[in-house]
Protein backbone atom coordinates (compact mmCIF):
# COMPACT_ATOMS: atom_id res chain seq x y z
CA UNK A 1 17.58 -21.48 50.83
CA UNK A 2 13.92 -20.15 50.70
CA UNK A 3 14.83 -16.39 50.46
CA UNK A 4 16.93 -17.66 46.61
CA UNK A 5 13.95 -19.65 46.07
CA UNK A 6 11.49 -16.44 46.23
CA UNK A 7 14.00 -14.03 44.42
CA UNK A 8 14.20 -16.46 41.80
CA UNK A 9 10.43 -16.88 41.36
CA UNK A 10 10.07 -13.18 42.06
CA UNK A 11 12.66 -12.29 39.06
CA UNK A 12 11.77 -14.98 36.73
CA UNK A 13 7.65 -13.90 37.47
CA UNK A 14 8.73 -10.26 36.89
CA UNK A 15 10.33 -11.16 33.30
CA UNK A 16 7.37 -13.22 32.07
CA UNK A 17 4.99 -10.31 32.73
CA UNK A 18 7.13 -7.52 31.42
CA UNK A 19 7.56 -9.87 27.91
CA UNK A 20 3.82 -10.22 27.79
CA UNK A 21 2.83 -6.73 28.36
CA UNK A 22 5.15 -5.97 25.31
CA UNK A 23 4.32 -8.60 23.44
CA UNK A 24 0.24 -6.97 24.02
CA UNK A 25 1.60 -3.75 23.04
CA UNK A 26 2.88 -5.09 19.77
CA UNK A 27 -0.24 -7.08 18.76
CA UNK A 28 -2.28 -4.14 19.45
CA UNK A 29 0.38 -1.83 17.12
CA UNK A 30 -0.06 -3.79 14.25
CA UNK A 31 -3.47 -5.29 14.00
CA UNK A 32 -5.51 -3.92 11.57
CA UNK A 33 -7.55 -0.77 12.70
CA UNK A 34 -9.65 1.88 10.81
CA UNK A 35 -9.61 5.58 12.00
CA UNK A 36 -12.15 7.20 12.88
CA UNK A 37 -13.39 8.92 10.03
CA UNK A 38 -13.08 4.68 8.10
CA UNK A 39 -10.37 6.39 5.59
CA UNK A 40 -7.08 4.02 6.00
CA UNK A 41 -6.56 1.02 7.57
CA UNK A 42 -3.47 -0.36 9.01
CA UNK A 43 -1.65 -4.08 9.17
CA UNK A 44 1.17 -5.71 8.54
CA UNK A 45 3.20 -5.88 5.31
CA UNK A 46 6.74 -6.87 4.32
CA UNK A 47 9.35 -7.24 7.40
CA UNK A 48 7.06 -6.56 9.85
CA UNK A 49 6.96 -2.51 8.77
CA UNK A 50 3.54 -1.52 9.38
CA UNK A 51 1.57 0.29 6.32
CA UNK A 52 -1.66 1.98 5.28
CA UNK A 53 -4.11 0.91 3.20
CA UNK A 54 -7.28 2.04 1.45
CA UNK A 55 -10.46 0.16 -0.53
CA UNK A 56 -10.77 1.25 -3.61
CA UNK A 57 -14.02 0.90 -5.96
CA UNK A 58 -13.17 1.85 -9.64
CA UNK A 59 -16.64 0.68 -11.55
CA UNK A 60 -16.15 -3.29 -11.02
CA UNK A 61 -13.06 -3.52 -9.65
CA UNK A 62 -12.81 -3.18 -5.41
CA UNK A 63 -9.02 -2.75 -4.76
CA UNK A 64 -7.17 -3.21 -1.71
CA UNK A 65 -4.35 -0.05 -1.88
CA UNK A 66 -1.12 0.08 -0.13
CA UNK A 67 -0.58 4.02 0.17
CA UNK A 68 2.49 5.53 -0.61
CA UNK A 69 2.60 8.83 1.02
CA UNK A 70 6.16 9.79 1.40
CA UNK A 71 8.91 10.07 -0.61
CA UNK A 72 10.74 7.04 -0.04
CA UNK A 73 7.46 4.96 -0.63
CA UNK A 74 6.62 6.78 -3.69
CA UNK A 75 10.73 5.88 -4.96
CA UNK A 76 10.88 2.35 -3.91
CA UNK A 77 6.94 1.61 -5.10
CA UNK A 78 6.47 -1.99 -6.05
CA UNK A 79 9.82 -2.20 -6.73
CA UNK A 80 11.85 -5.47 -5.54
CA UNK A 81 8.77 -7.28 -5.25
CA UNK A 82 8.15 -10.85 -6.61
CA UNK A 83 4.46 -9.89 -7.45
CA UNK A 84 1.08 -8.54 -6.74
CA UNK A 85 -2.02 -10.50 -5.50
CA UNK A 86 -5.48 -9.77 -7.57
CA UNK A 87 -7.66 -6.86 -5.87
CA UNK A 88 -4.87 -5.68 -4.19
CA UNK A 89 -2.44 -2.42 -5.89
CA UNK A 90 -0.66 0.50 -4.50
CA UNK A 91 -2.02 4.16 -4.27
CA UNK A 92 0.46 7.00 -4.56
CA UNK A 93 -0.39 10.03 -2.87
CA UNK A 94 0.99 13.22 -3.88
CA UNK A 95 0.72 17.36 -2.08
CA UNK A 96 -0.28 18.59 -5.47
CA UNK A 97 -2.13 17.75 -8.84
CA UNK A 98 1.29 17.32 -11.42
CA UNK A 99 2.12 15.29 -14.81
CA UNK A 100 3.74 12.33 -12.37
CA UNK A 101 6.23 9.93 -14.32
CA UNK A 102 6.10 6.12 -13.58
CA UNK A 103 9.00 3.44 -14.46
CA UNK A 104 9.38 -0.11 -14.11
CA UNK A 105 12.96 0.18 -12.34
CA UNK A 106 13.59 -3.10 -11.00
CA UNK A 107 10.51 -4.41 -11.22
CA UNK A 108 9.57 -7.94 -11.66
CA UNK A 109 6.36 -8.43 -12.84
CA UNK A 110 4.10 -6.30 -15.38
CA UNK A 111 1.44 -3.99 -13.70
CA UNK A 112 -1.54 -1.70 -14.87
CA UNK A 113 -1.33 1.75 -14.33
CA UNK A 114 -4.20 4.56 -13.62
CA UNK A 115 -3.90 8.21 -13.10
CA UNK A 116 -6.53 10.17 -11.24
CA UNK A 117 -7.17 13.65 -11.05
CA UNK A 118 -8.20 15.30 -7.90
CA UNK A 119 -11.59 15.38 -8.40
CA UNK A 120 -11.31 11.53 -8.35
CA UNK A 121 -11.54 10.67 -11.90
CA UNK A 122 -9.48 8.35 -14.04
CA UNK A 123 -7.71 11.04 -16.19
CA UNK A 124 -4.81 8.13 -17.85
CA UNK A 125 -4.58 5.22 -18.53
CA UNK A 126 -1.36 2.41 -19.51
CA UNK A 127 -2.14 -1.17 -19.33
CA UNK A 128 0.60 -4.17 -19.39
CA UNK A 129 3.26 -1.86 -18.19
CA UNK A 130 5.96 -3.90 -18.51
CA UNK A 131 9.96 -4.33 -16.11
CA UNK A 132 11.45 -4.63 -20.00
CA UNK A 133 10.11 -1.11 -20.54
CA UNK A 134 12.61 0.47 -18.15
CA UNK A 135 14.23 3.13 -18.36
CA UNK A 136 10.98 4.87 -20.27
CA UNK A 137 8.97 6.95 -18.01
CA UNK A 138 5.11 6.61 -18.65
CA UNK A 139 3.88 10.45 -18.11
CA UNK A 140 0.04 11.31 -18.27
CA UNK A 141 -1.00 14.11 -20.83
CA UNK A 142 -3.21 16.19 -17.80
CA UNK A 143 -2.07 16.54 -13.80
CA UNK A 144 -2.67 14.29 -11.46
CA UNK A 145 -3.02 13.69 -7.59
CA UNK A 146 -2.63 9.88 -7.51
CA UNK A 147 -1.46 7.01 -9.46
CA UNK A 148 -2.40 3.70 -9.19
CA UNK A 149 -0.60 0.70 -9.64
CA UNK A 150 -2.78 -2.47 -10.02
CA UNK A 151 -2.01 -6.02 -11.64
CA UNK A 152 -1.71 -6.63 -15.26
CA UNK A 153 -5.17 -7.09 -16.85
CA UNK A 154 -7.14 -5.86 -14.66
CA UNK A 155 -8.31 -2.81 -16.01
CA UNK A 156 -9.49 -4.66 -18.81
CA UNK A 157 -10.96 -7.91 -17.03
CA UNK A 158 -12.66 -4.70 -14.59
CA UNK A 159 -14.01 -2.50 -17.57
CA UNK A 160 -11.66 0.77 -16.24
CA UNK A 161 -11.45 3.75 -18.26
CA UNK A 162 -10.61 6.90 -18.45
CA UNK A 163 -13.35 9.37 -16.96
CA UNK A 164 -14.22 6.55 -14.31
CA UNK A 165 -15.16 8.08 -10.73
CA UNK A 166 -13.11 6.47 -8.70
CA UNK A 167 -13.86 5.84 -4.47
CA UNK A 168 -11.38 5.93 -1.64
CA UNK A 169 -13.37 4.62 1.45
């Protein structure tokens, strides 16, 4: 009667540690972290999908960026989304300086939008880009290596313009 006794501590001891060692593993996946160089930071977003971020500092504004590196990120963008808290925006990251289009395809709230060249200056500019807009693409008139997708207003409540430097810590 003993010997079931032990086996059943021993198993039911074994499954309690193995869940907490992977339940460790996972908080230590997700929490927030900086490399080592301070240049993205990563956390928790939407379904549990982990994500990069970056600070921002246009003049006044300090923004919290999402980064949107690949191709699937830069497609589905803010897209689907219900909105977008103040200070926070998404970054898009592209391999080369280019004239990159935005829409508003299924989008559900209007946003701000910057361009910025790669020497890290606000190049364009379209503010209160609205989901009724869609299907018009927004296109900047000079190439550029990221766009920036902030919420309505504030590049005006911020003072943003075009020829801003612009800071990615």
């Amino acid at each position: 009667m003993s010997l079931i006794n032990n086996k059943k501590l021993y198993v039911i001891t074994s499954i309690i540690i193995i869940v907490g060692v992977f339940y460790v593993g996972y908080l230590r996946a997700v929490a927030p972290t900086s490399n080592s160089n301070g240049s993205a930071k990563t956390g928790v977003l939407e379904n549990g999908a982990i994500k990069n971020y970056k600070t921002i500092q246009i003049g006044r504004a300090t923004i919290q960026a999402e980064l949107a590196t690949t191709e699937a990120q830069q497609v589905q963008g803010l897209s689907g989304r219900t909105s977008l808290a103040t200070s926070t925006g998404m970054l898009f990251v592209f391999d080369r300086a280019d004239k990159w289009g935005i829409w508003m395809k299924d989008m559900n709230f209007p946003i701000d939008v910057l361009w910025i060249d790669s020497n890290l200056k606000v190049n364009y500019i379209v503010e209160n880009m609205t989901p009724a807009s869609y299907p018009t693409t927004y296109w900047p008139q000079t190439p550029a290596s990221y766009v920036l997708e902030i919420p309505v207003g504030t590049i005006k409540s911020d003072g943003i313009s075009v020829g801003q430097s612009v800071v990615l810590k």
